[in-house]
PDB file of C-alpha atoms in Angstrom:
ATOM      1  CA  MET F   1     -10.707  47.990  40.400  1.00 41.00           C
ATOM      2  CA  PRO F   2      -8.625  45.072  41.698  1.00 47.00           C
ATOM      3  CA  ASP F   3      -5.708  44.010  39.550  1.00 51.00           C
ATOM      4  CA  SER F   4      -5.302  40.507  38.122  1.00 49.00           C
ATOM      5  CA  ARG F   5      -3.054  39.419  41.004  1.00 50.00           C
ATOM      6  CA  THR F   6      -5.778  40.367  43.477  1.00 55.00           C
ATOM      7  CA  ASP F   7      -8.373  38.507  41.420  1.00 59.00           C
ATOM      8  CA  MET F   8      -6.160  35.421  41.391  1.00 59.00           C
ATOM      9  CA  THR F   9      -5.602  35.570  45.141  1.00 83.00           C
ATOM     10  CA  VAL F  10      -9.308  36.048  45.860  1.00 85.00           C
ATOM     11  CA  SER F  11     -10.078  33.154  43.526  1.00 89.00           C
ATOM     12  CA  VAL F  12      -7.681  30.935  45.485  1.00 89.00           C
ATOM     13  CA  ALA F  13      -9.250  32.128  48.749  1.00 91.00           C
ATOM     14  CA  TRP F  14     -12.686  31.211  47.375  1.00 93.00           C
ATOM     15  CA  GLN F  15     -11.521  27.704  46.500  1.00 92.00           C
ATOM     16  CA  GLN F  16      -9.912  27.201  49.895  1.00 93.00           C
ATOM     17  CA  HIS F  17     -12.399  28.850  52.248  1.00 95.00           C
ATOM     18  CA  HIS F  18     -15.799  29.125  50.554  1.00 95.00           C
ATOM     19  CA  ARG F  19     -17.189  25.875  51.921  1.00 95.00           C
ATOM     20  CA  HIS F  20     -16.075  26.600  55.493  1.00 97.00           C
ATOM     21  CA  LEU F  21     -17.738  30.004  55.387  1.00 97.00           C
ATOM     22  CA  LEU F  22     -20.904  28.534  53.883  1.00 97.00           C
ATOM     23  CA  ASP F  23     -20.958  25.921  56.653  1.00 97.00           C
ATOM     24  CA  ILE F  24     -20.747  28.641  59.301  1.00 98.00           C
ATOM     25  CA  ALA F  25     -23.304  30.927  57.670  1.00 98.00           C
ATOM     26  CA  TYR F  26     -25.927  28.220  57.087  1.00 97.00           C
ATOM     27  CA  ARG F  27     -25.787  27.063  60.706  1.00 97.00           C
ATOM     28  CA  MET F  28     -26.069  30.659  61.883  1.00 97.00           C
ATOM     29  CA  LEU F  29     -28.890  31.654  59.527  1.00 96.00           C
ATOM     30  CA  GLY F  30     -30.761  28.437  58.739  1.00 94.00           C
ATOM     31  CA  SER F  31     -31.104  29.605  55.149  1.00 94.00           C
ATOM     32  CA  LEU F  32     -28.893  28.403  52.323  1.00 94.00           C
ATOM     33  CA  SER F  33     -29.837  31.270  50.027  1.00 93.00           C
ATOM     34  CA  GLU F  34     -29.099  33.879  52.710  1.00 94.00           C
ATOM     35  CA  ALA F  35     -25.883  32.076  53.686  1.00 96.00           C
ATOM     36  CA  GLU F  36     -24.715  32.206  50.077  1.00 96.00           C
ATOM     37  CA  ASP F  37     -25.518  35.932  49.929  1.00 96.00           C
ATOM     38  CA  VAL F  38     -23.548  36.596  53.126  1.00 97.00           C
ATOM     39  CA  VAL F  39     -20.514  34.646  51.893  1.00 97.00           C
ATOM     40  CA  GLN F  40     -20.641  36.452  48.553  1.00 97.00           C
ATOM     41  CA  GLU F  41     -20.664  39.769  50.405  1.00 97.00           C
ATOM     42  CA  ALA F  42     -17.669  38.703  52.528  1.00 97.00           C
ATOM     43  CA  PHE F  43     -15.657  37.959  49.388  1.00 96.00           C
ATOM     44  CA  ALA F  44     -16.843  41.187  47.768  1.00 95.00           C
ATOM     45  CA  ARG F  45     -15.375  43.047  50.741  1.00 95.00           C
ATOM     46  CA  LEU F  46     -12.170  41.031  50.458  1.00 94.00           C
ATOM     47  CA  VAL F  47     -11.725  42.279  46.893  1.00 91.00           C
ATOM     48  CA  ARG F  48     -11.743  45.858  48.175  1.00 90.00           C
ATOM     49  CA  VAL F  49      -9.031  45.280  50.798  1.00 88.00           C
ATOM     50  CA  PRO F  50      -5.267  45.263  50.080  1.00 84.00           C
ATOM     51  CA  LEU F  51      -4.500  41.589  50.602  1.00 80.00           C
ATOM     52  CA  ASP F  52      -0.937  42.242  51.730  1.00 80.00           C
ATOM     53  CA  GLU F  53      -2.467  43.912  54.811  1.00 84.00           C
ATOM     54  CA  ILE F  54      -4.226  40.681  55.863  1.00 88.00           C
ATOM     55  CA  ASP F  55      -2.126  38.166  57.785  1.00 89.00           C
ATOM     56  CA  ASP F  56      -4.799  35.452  57.879  1.00 92.00           C
ATOM     57  CA  VAL F  57      -7.278  35.566  54.988  1.00 93.00           C
ATOM     58  CA  ARG F  58      -9.406  32.712  56.327  1.00 94.00           C
ATOM     59  CA  GLY F  59      -9.613  34.312  59.756  1.00 95.00           C
ATOM     60  CA  TRP F  60     -10.495  37.675  58.204  1.00 96.00           C
ATOM     61  CA  LEU F  61     -13.284  36.064  56.170  1.00 97.00           C
ATOM     62  CA  VAL F  62     -14.663  34.245  59.230  1.00 97.00           C
ATOM     63  CA  VAL F  63     -14.821  37.534  61.134  1.00 97.00           C
ATOM     64  CA  VAL F  64     -16.618  39.337  58.296  1.00 97.00           C
ATOM     65  CA  THR F  65     -19.005  36.449  57.643  1.00 98.00           C
ATOM     66  CA  SER F  66     -19.893  36.052  61.330  1.00 98.00           C
ATOM     67  CA  ARG F  67     -20.539  39.757  61.797  1.00 97.00           C
ATOM     68  CA  LEU F  68     -22.689  39.861  58.662  1.00 97.00           C
ATOM     69  CA  CYS F  69     -24.641  36.890  59.999  1.00 97.00           C
ATOM     70  CA  LEU F  70     -25.115  38.587  63.357  1.00 96.00           C
ATOM     71  CA  ASP F  71     -26.521  41.694  61.661  1.00 94.00           C
ATOM     72  CA  HIS F  72     -28.703  39.551  59.429  1.00 94.00           C
ATOM     73  CA  LEU F  73     -30.089  37.559  62.376  1.00 94.00           C
ATOM     74  CA  ARG F  74     -31.150  40.746  64.124  1.00 90.00           C
ATOM     75  CA  SER F  75     -33.155  41.909  61.117  1.00 87.00           C
ATOM     76  CA  ALA F  76     -34.443  38.391  60.363  1.00 81.00           C
ATOM     77  CA  ARG F  77     -35.964  38.074  63.830  1.00 74.00           C
ATOM     78  CA  VAL F  78     -38.508  40.765  62.968  1.00 68.00           C
ATOM     79  CA  ARG F  79     -39.320  39.081  59.648  1.00 75.00           C
ATOM     80  CA  HIS F  80     -39.754  35.687  61.274  1.00 71.00           C
ATOM     81  CA  GLU F  81     -42.158  37.106  63.850  1.00 71.00           C
ATOM     82  CA  ALA F  82     -44.379  38.348  61.006  1.00 70.00           C
ATOM     83  CA  TYR F  83     -44.094  35.063  59.078  1.00 76.00           C
ATOM     84  CA  VAL F  84     -47.308  33.150  58.429  1.00 78.00           C
ATOM     85  CA  GLY F  85     -47.179  29.815  60.283  1.00 79.00           C
ATOM     86  CA  PRO F  86     -44.073  27.984  61.529  1.00 86.00           C
ATOM     87  CA  TRP F  87     -40.712  29.206  60.206  1.00 90.00           C
ATOM     88  CA  LEU F  88     -38.379  26.300  59.433  1.00 93.00           C
ATOM     89  CA  PRO F  89     -34.842  26.367  58.047  1.00 94.00           C
ATOM     90  CA  GLU F  90     -34.272  25.807  54.335  1.00 95.00           C
ATOM     91  CA  PRO F  91     -33.780  22.060  53.831  1.00 95.00           C
ATOM     92  CA  LEU F  92     -30.553  20.447  52.673  1.00 94.00           C
ATOM     93  CA  VAL F  93     -30.917  17.386  50.473  1.00 91.00           C
ATOM     94  CA  ASP F  94     -27.973  15.150  49.582  1.00 82.00           C
ATOM     95  CA  ILE F  95     -28.215  15.024  45.787  1.00 77.00           C
ATOM     96  CA  ALA F  96     -25.876  12.958  43.637  1.00 68.00           C
ATOM     97  CA  GLY F  97     -23.778  15.009  41.242  1.00 59.00           C
ATOM     98  CA  GLU F  98     -23.561  18.177  43.335  1.00 64.00           C
ATOM     99  CA  ASP F  99     -20.053  19.580  43.742  1.00 63.00           C
ATOM    100  CA  PRO F 100     -19.119  18.812  47.380  1.00 62.00           C
ATOM    101  CA  ALA F 101     -16.950  21.953  47.506  1.00 63.00           C
ATOM    102  CA  GLU F 102     -19.973  24.129  46.731  1.00 69.00           C
ATOM    103  CA  ARG F 103     -22.425  22.750  49.284  1.00 82.00           C
ATOM    104  CA  VAL F 104     -22.861  22.721  53.039  1.00 92.00           C
ATOM    105  CA  THR F 105     -21.139  19.912  54.923  1.00 91.00           C
ATOM    106  CA  LEU F 106     -23.810  17.464  56.049  1.00 90.00           C
ATOM    107  CA  ASP F 107     -23.373  16.336  59.654  1.00 91.00           C
ATOM    108  CA  GLU F 108     -25.410  16.230  62.855  1.00 90.00           C
ATOM    109  CA  SER F 109     -25.063  19.997  63.363  1.00 93.00           C
ATOM    110  CA  VAL F 110     -27.440  20.615  60.420  1.00 94.00           C
ATOM    111  CA  ARG F 111     -30.191  18.324  61.691  1.00 92.00           C
ATOM    112  CA  MET F 112     -33.501  20.132  61.442  1.00 92.00           C
ATOM    113  CA  ALA F 113     -34.480  19.594  65.074  1.00 89.00           C
ATOM    114  CA  LEU F 114     -31.273  21.317  66.235  1.00 92.00           C
ATOM    115  CA  LEU F 115     -31.632  24.207  63.788  1.00 94.00           C
ATOM    116  CA  VAL F 116     -35.209  24.746  64.992  1.00 92.00           C
ATOM    117  CA  VAL F 117     -33.902  25.101  68.553  1.00 92.00           C
ATOM    118  CA  LEU F 118     -31.184  27.515  67.390  1.00 94.00           C
ATOM    119  CA  GLU F 119     -33.940  29.717  65.944  1.00 91.00           C
ATOM    120  CA  ARG F 120     -35.143  30.355  69.491  1.00 90.00           C
ATOM    121  CA  LEU F 121     -31.790  31.712  70.682  1.00 94.00           C
ATOM    122  CA  SER F 122     -30.898  35.376  70.629  1.00 94.00           C
ATOM    123  CA  PRO F 123     -28.629  36.353  67.705  1.00 96.00           C
ATOM    124  CA  PRO F 124     -25.506  36.704  69.921  1.00 97.00           C
ATOM    125  CA  GLU F 125     -26.225  33.364  71.625  1.00 97.00           C
ATOM    126  CA  ARG F 126     -26.594  31.619  68.285  1.00 97.00           C
ATOM    127  CA  VAL F 127     -23.388  33.083  66.843  1.00 97.00           C
ATOM    128  CA  ALA F 128     -21.374  32.254  69.979  1.00 98.00           C
ATOM    129  CA  PHE F 129     -22.770  28.712  70.113  1.00 98.00           C
ATOM    130  CA  VAL F 130     -22.100  27.997  66.428  1.00 98.00           C
ATOM    131  CA  LEU F 131     -18.551  29.368  66.540  1.00 98.00           C
ATOM    132  CA  HIS F 132     -17.529  27.672  69.787  1.00 98.00           C
ATOM    133  CA  ASP F 133     -19.652  24.535  70.212  1.00 97.00           C
ATOM    134  CA  VAL F 134     -20.030  23.591  66.550  1.00 97.00           C
ATOM    135  CA  PHE F 135     -16.788  24.835  64.995  1.00 97.00           C
ATOM    136  CA  GLN F 136     -14.590  24.701  68.091  1.00 97.00           C
ATOM    137  CA  TYR F 137     -13.264  28.256  67.866  1.00 97.00           C
ATOM    138  CA  PRO F 138     -11.627  29.182  71.207  1.00 97.00           C
ATOM    139  CA  PHE F 139     -13.368  31.867  73.200  1.00 98.00           C
ATOM    140  CA  ASP F 140     -10.616  34.432  72.673  1.00 97.00           C
ATOM    141  CA  GLU F 141     -11.240  34.176  68.912  1.00 97.00           C
ATOM    142  CA  VAL F 142     -15.021  34.218  69.393  1.00 97.00           C
ATOM    143  CA  ALA F 143     -14.643  37.353  71.500  1.00 97.00           C
ATOM    144  CA  ALA F 144     -12.552  39.057  68.806  1.00 96.00           C
ATOM    145  CA  ILE F 145     -15.076  38.109  66.131  1.00 96.00           C
ATOM    146  CA  MET F 146     -18.088  39.316  68.118  1.00 96.00           C
ATOM    147  CA  GLY F 147     -16.449  42.372  69.623  1.00 95.00           C
ATOM    148  CA  ARG F 148     -17.263  41.257  73.167  1.00 96.00           C
ATOM    149  CA  SER F 149     -15.275  40.111  76.173  1.00 97.00           C
ATOM    150  CA  VAL F 150     -14.230  36.493  76.573  1.00 97.00           C
ATOM    151  CA  ALA F 151     -16.391  36.246  79.704  1.00 98.00           C
ATOM    152  CA  ALA F 152     -19.443  37.566  77.851  1.00 98.00           C
ATOM    153  CA  CYS F 153     -18.949  35.062  75.019  1.00 98.00           C
ATOM    154  CA  ARG F 154     -18.589  32.200  77.476  1.00 98.00           C
ATOM    155  CA  GLN F 155     -21.856  33.249  79.070  1.00 98.00           C
ATOM    156  CA  LEU F 156     -23.621  33.511  75.714  1.00 97.00           C
ATOM    157  CA  ALA F 157     -22.472  30.056  74.631  1.00 97.00           C
ATOM    158  CA  SER F 158     -23.348  28.565  78.018  1.00 97.00           C
ATOM    159  CA  ARG F 159     -26.903  29.931  77.910  1.00 96.00           C
ATOM    160  CA  ALA F 160     -27.302  28.653  74.380  1.00 96.00           C
ATOM    161  CA  ARG F 161     -25.945  25.227  75.301  1.00 95.00           C
ATOM    162  CA  ARG F 162     -28.356  24.890  78.230  1.00 94.00           C
ATOM    163  CA  GLN F 163     -31.321  25.784  76.044  1.00 92.00           C
ATOM    164  CA  VAL F 164     -30.247  23.383  73.298  1.00 91.00           C
ATOM    165  CA  GLN F 165     -29.837  20.558  75.805  1.00 89.00           C
ATOM    166  CA  ALA F 166     -33.157  21.333  77.484  1.00 86.00           C
ATOM    167  CA  GLU F 167     -35.192  21.570  74.293  1.00 77.00           C
ATOM    168  CA  ARG F 168     -33.644  18.574  72.613  1.00 64.00           C
ATOM    169  CA  GLY F 169     -34.431  16.548  75.724  1.00 56.00           C
ATOM    170  CA  ALA F 170     -32.227  14.918  78.295  1.00 40.00           C
ATOM    171  CA  GLY F 171     -33.311  11.487  77.068  1.00 40.00           C
ATOM    172  CA  ARG F 172     -32.350  12.079  73.457  1.00 50.00           C
ATOM    173  CA  PHE F 173     -29.939   9.565  72.037  1.00 50.00           C
ATOM    174  CA  ASP F 174     -28.369   8.898  68.662  1.00 66.00           C
ATOM    175  CA  VAL F 175     -30.031   6.375  66.391  1.00 74.00           C
ATOM    176  CA  GLU F 176     -28.184   4.171  63.951  1.00 83.00           C
ATOM    177  CA  PRO F 177     -28.775   5.563  60.431  1.00 85.00           C
ATOM    178  CA  ALA F 178     -29.842   2.135  59.156  1.00 89.00           C
ATOM    179  CA  VAL F 179     -32.474   1.885  61.895  1.00 91.00           C
ATOM    180  CA  ALA F 180     -33.774   5.393  61.155  1.00 92.00           C
ATOM    181  CA  ARG F 181     -33.934   4.615  57.432  1.00 93.00           C
ATOM    182  CA  ARG F 182     -36.033   1.514  58.081  1.00 95.00           C
ATOM    183  CA  VAL F 183     -38.418   3.524  60.249  1.00 96.00           C
ATOM    184  CA  VAL F 184     -38.796   6.167  57.533  1.00 96.00           C
ATOM    185  CA  GLU F 185     -39.348   3.471  54.887  1.00 96.00           C
ATOM    186  CA  ARG F 186     -42.115   1.969  57.039  1.00 97.00           C
ATOM    187  CA  PHE F 187     -43.646   5.422  57.441  1.00 97.00           C
ATOM    188  CA  ILE F 188     -43.612   6.045  53.677  1.00 96.00           C
ATOM    189  CA  ALA F 189     -45.122   2.635  52.942  1.00 96.00           C
ATOM    190  CA  ALA F 190     -47.870   3.154  55.531  1.00 95.00           C
ATOM    191  CA  ALA F 191     -48.654   6.629  54.207  1.00 93.00           C
ATOM    192  CA  ALA F 192     -48.806   5.346  50.620  1.00 92.00           C
ATOM    193  CA  SER F 193     -51.129   2.468  51.468  1.00 91.00           C
ATOM    194  CA  GLY F 194     -53.243   4.354  53.977  1.00 90.00           C
ATOM    195  CA  ASP F 195     -52.532   1.637  56.544  1.00 92.00           C
ATOM    196  CA  LEU F 196     -53.671   3.313  59.758  1.00 93.00           C
ATOM    197  CA  ASP F 197     -52.368   0.562  62.023  1.00 95.00           C
ATOM    198  CA  ALA F 198     -48.927   0.774  60.413  1.00 95.00           C
ATOM    199  CA  LEU F 199     -48.870   4.559  60.897  1.00 95.00           C
ATOM    200  CA  VAL F 200     -49.845   4.166  64.549  1.00 95.00           C
ATOM    201  CA  ALA F 201     -47.004   1.683  64.999  1.00 96.00           C
ATOM    202  CA  VAL F 202     -44.343   3.940  63.476  1.00 97.00           C
ATOM    203  CA  LEU F 203     -45.346   7.248  65.139  1.00 97.00           C
ATOM    204  CA  ASP F 204     -44.600   8.074  68.766  1.00 96.00           C
ATOM    205  CA  PRO F 205     -47.777   8.860  70.763  1.00 96.00           C
ATOM    206  CA  GLU F 206     -46.432  12.397  71.396  1.00 95.00           C
ATOM    207  CA  VAL F 207     -45.120  12.953  67.869  1.00 96.00           C
ATOM    208  CA  THR F 208     -45.049  16.582  66.733  1.00 94.00           C
ATOM    209  CA  GLY F 209     -45.440  17.943  63.232  1.00 93.00           C
ATOM    210  CA  GLU F 210     -44.735  21.344  61.702  1.00 92.00           C
ATOM    211  CA  THR F 211     -45.236  22.510  58.127  1.00 92.00           C
ATOM    212  CA  ASP F 212     -43.618  25.664  56.779  1.00 93.00           C
ATOM    213  CA  SER F 213     -45.524  26.875  53.727  1.00 89.00           C
ATOM    214  CA  GLY F 214     -45.095  30.589  54.331  1.00 82.00           C
ATOM    215  CA  GLY F 215     -48.871  30.909  54.054  1.00 75.00           C
ATOM    216  CA  MET F 216     -48.719  29.864  50.394  1.00 75.00           C
ATOM    217  CA  LEU F 217     -50.503  26.542  50.956  1.00 71.00           C
ATOM    218  CA  PRO F 218     -53.441  25.471  53.159  1.00 68.00           C
ATOM    219  CA  THR F 219     -51.340  23.919  55.933  1.00 74.00           C
ATOM    220  CA  PRO F 220     -51.631  24.152  59.749  1.00 71.00           C
ATOM    221  CA  ARG F 221     -50.345  27.447  61.098  1.00 72.00           C
ATOM    222  CA  ARG F 222     -49.223  25.916  64.378  1.00 82.00           C
ATOM    223  CA  ARG F 223     -47.257  22.903  65.462  1.00 87.00           C
ATOM    224  CA  ILE F 224     -49.503  19.886  65.875  1.00 92.00           C
ATOM    225  CA  VAL F 225     -48.925  17.473  68.739  1.00 94.00           C
ATOM    226  CA  GLY F 226     -50.046  13.887  69.166  1.00 96.00           C
ATOM    227  CA  ARG F 227     -50.263  10.830  66.941  1.00 96.00           C
ATOM    228  CA  ASP F 228     -53.979  11.139  66.119  1.00 95.00           C
ATOM    229  CA  GLN F 229     -53.663  14.795  65.163  1.00 94.00           C
ATOM    230  CA  VAL F 230     -50.588  14.175  63.010  1.00 95.00           C
ATOM    231  CA  ILE F 231     -52.213  11.232  61.232  1.00 94.00           C
ATOM    232  CA  GLY F 232     -55.345  13.267  60.545  1.00 93.00           C
ATOM    233  CA  VAL F 233     -53.490  16.231  59.073  1.00 91.00           C
ATOM    234  CA  LEU F 234     -51.091  13.997  57.149  1.00 91.00           C
ATOM    235  CA  GLY F 235     -53.917  11.967  55.629  1.00 90.00           C
ATOM    236  CA  ASP F 236     -55.806  15.085  54.517  1.00 89.00           C
ATOM    237  CA  TRP F 237     -52.651  16.532  52.933  1.00 87.00           C
ATOM    238  CA  LEU F 238     -51.744  13.310  51.112  1.00 87.00           C
ATOM    239  CA  ARG F 239     -55.234  12.991  49.637  1.00 86.00           C
ATOM    240  CA  MET F 240     -55.786  16.649  48.808  1.00 83.00           C
ATOM    241  CA  MET F 241     -52.439  17.099  47.039  1.00 81.00           C
ATOM    242  CA  GLU F 242     -52.229  13.521  45.684  1.00 89.00           C
ATOM    243  CA  VAL F 243     -48.814  13.282  47.317  1.00 90.00           C
ATOM    244  CA  ARG F 244     -46.195  10.648  46.600  1.00 93.00           C
ATOM    245  CA  LEU F 245     -43.381  10.292  49.166  1.00 95.00           C
ATOM    246  CA  VAL F 246     -39.858   9.290  48.143  1.00 94.00           C
ATOM    247  CA  ALA F 247     -37.184   8.420  50.699  1.00 94.00           C
ATOM    248  CA  ALA F 248     -34.262  10.873  50.678  1.00 93.00           C
ATOM    249  CA  PRO F 249     -31.780  12.219  53.252  1.00 92.00           C
ATOM    250  CA  VAL F 250     -32.864  15.654  54.490  1.00 94.00           C
ATOM    251  CA  ASN F 251     -30.505  17.660  56.697  1.00 94.00           C
ATOM    252  CA  ALA F 252     -28.208  14.681  57.296  1.00 90.00           C
ATOM    253  CA  GLU F 253     -31.015  12.409  58.488  1.00 90.00           C
ATOM    254  CA  PRO F 254     -33.305   9.951  56.721  1.00 90.00           C
ATOM    255  CA  GLY F 255     -36.299  11.854  55.398  1.00 94.00           C
ATOM    256  CA  ALA F 256     -38.628  12.147  52.429  1.00 96.00           C
ATOM    257  CA  LEU F 257     -39.339  14.293  49.415  1.00 96.00           C
ATOM    258  CA  ALA F 258     -43.013  14.876  48.652  1.00 95.00           C
ATOM    259  CA  TYR F 259     -44.164  15.057  45.038  1.00 94.00           C
ATOM    260  CA  SER F 260     -47.463  15.998  43.494  1.00 91.00           C
ATOM    261  CA  GLY F 261     -47.181  14.504  40.045  1.00 90.00           C
ATOM    262  CA  ASP F 262     -43.613  15.316  38.984  1.00 89.00           C
ATOM    263  CA  ARG F 263     -43.454  18.490  41.064  1.00 92.00           C
ATOM    264  CA  LEU F 264     -41.519  18.621  44.340  1.00 94.00           C
ATOM    265  CA  ILE F 265     -43.821  20.212  46.900  1.00 94.00           C
ATOM    266  CA  ALA F 266     -42.087  19.525  50.228  1.00 95.00           C
ATOM    267  CA  ALA F 267     -38.962  18.215  51.899  1.00 96.00           C
ATOM    268  CA  ILE F 268     -39.669  16.367  55.127  1.00 96.00           C
ATOM    269  CA  SER F 269     -37.083  15.823  57.829  1.00 94.00           C
ATOM    270  CA  VAL F 270     -37.778  13.005  60.279  1.00 94.00           C
ATOM    271  CA  SER F 271     -36.431  12.526  63.805  1.00 92.00           C
ATOM    272  CA  VAL F 272     -36.460   8.999  65.191  1.00 93.00           C
ATOM    273  CA  GLU F 273     -36.108   7.805  68.777  1.00 91.00           C
ATOM    274  CA  ASP F 274     -36.568   4.304  70.140  1.00 90.00           C
ATOM    275  CA  GLY F 275     -37.811   2.992  66.807  1.00 92.00           C
ATOM    276  CA  ARG F 276     -40.545   5.611  66.353  1.00 95.00           C
ATOM    277  CA  ILE F 277     -40.869   9.001  64.703  1.00 96.00           C
ATOM    278  CA  VAL F 278     -40.943  11.831  67.243  1.00 94.00           C
ATOM    279  CA  ASN F 279     -40.745  14.880  64.935  1.00 93.00           C
ATOM    280  CA  LEU F 280     -41.826  15.661  61.389  1.00 95.00           C
ATOM    281  CA  HIS F 281     -40.666  18.958  59.892  1.00 95.00           C
ATOM    282  CA  ALA F 282     -42.070  19.617  56.419  1.00 95.00           C
ATOM    283  CA  VAL F 283     -40.784  22.553  54.374  1.00 95.00           C
ATOM    284  CA  ALA F 284     -43.331  23.342  51.655  1.00 94.00           C
ATOM    285  CA  ASN F 285     -42.610  27.034  51.055  1.00 94.00           C
ATOM    286  CA  PRO F 286     -41.736  27.110  47.318  1.00 92.00           C
ATOM    287  CA  ASP F 287     -39.089  29.779  47.894  1.00 92.00           C
ATOM    288  CA  LYS F 288     -37.257  27.532  50.376  1.00 94.00           C
ATOM    289  CA  LEU F 289     -37.349  24.604  47.931  1.00 94.00           C
ATOM    290  CA  ARG F 290     -35.891  26.582  45.050  1.00 92.00           C
ATOM    291  CA  HIS F 291     -32.319  25.351  45.494  1.00 90.00           C
ATOM    292  CA  VAL F 292     -33.464  21.737  45.925  1.00 91.00           C
ATOM    293  CA  ARG F 293     -35.510  21.900  42.745  1.00 91.00           C
ATOM    294  CA  ALA F 294     -32.604  23.426  40.880  1.00 87.00           C
ATOM    295  CA  ALA F 295     -30.235  20.682  42.092  1.00 84.00           C
ATOM    296  CA  LEU F 296     -32.755  18.047  41.037  1.00 85.00           C
ATOM    297  CA  GLY F 297     -32.995  19.612  37.595  1.00 80.00           C
ATOM    298  CA  GLU F 298     -36.470  21.058  37.990  1.00 70.00           C
ATOM    299  CA  ALA F 299     -37.355  24.479  36.729  1.00 52.00           C
ATOM    300  CA  PRO F 300     -37.678  27.025  39.560  1.00 48.00           C
ATOM    301  CA  PRO F 301     -41.218  27.941  40.644  1.00 47.00           C
ATOM    302  CA  THR F 302     -42.838  30.885  38.915  1.00 44.00           C
TER     303      THR F 302
END
């Protein structure tokens, strides 16, 4: 068993490095619950190591966390292939009162559209891209973490970067948050009133929509494309579930929380370009909403 001095040192390491490790793990895994498990395991391994043998505790923890994530991604790929319907990352919702030190940093690297693209990368590509392009680790450190050559890691990150740029679209541009919020507010108002013309005006003609329910709810099992198709599916869902939409930031972008009565049933991330919605990603799998419900003070699903 570790002595009290070790416990104290590990406790300090947790306070100083937990959030950074959680940031890395969530971007690598797309799952907050799995990221928390990986970080817990990294610290559990730290307890078992003589700390006076570690020159850089933070660096040691990053290596362990990244390698655990790489192993986890390899096994997760099989699970995702057997998943019913689209697999989307667990949503992050900015909730007042949460301890900032205990949650993932919310910035553009956690936007749902980007995380969806990262899901299509190979595990080594994703790890190399997150470490180098997102967290700015130099390639010699990435190589040491991944146990590969510097040249191999450069190639992995380059392939990942090309795919991210291609799938996000060469014409993609940043939208002012205030503009995006107004678009989402118009979308919510149109959905609530059933104003078809208003929905047509706020949705891009080629808008896409995906709903991740894990097969637990009667939702489309494929991505739907096109304004008419999205409006049709959205209208059926709103009526069938008697849904009420509430504006809320989801994954660092304006979005919405969907309620049926007082029960949270989905978190919807919205991507806006040129004043219109181009992507809707709705996470309705109750397991993936567990941490959001807990943060909002709701009882977890049974």
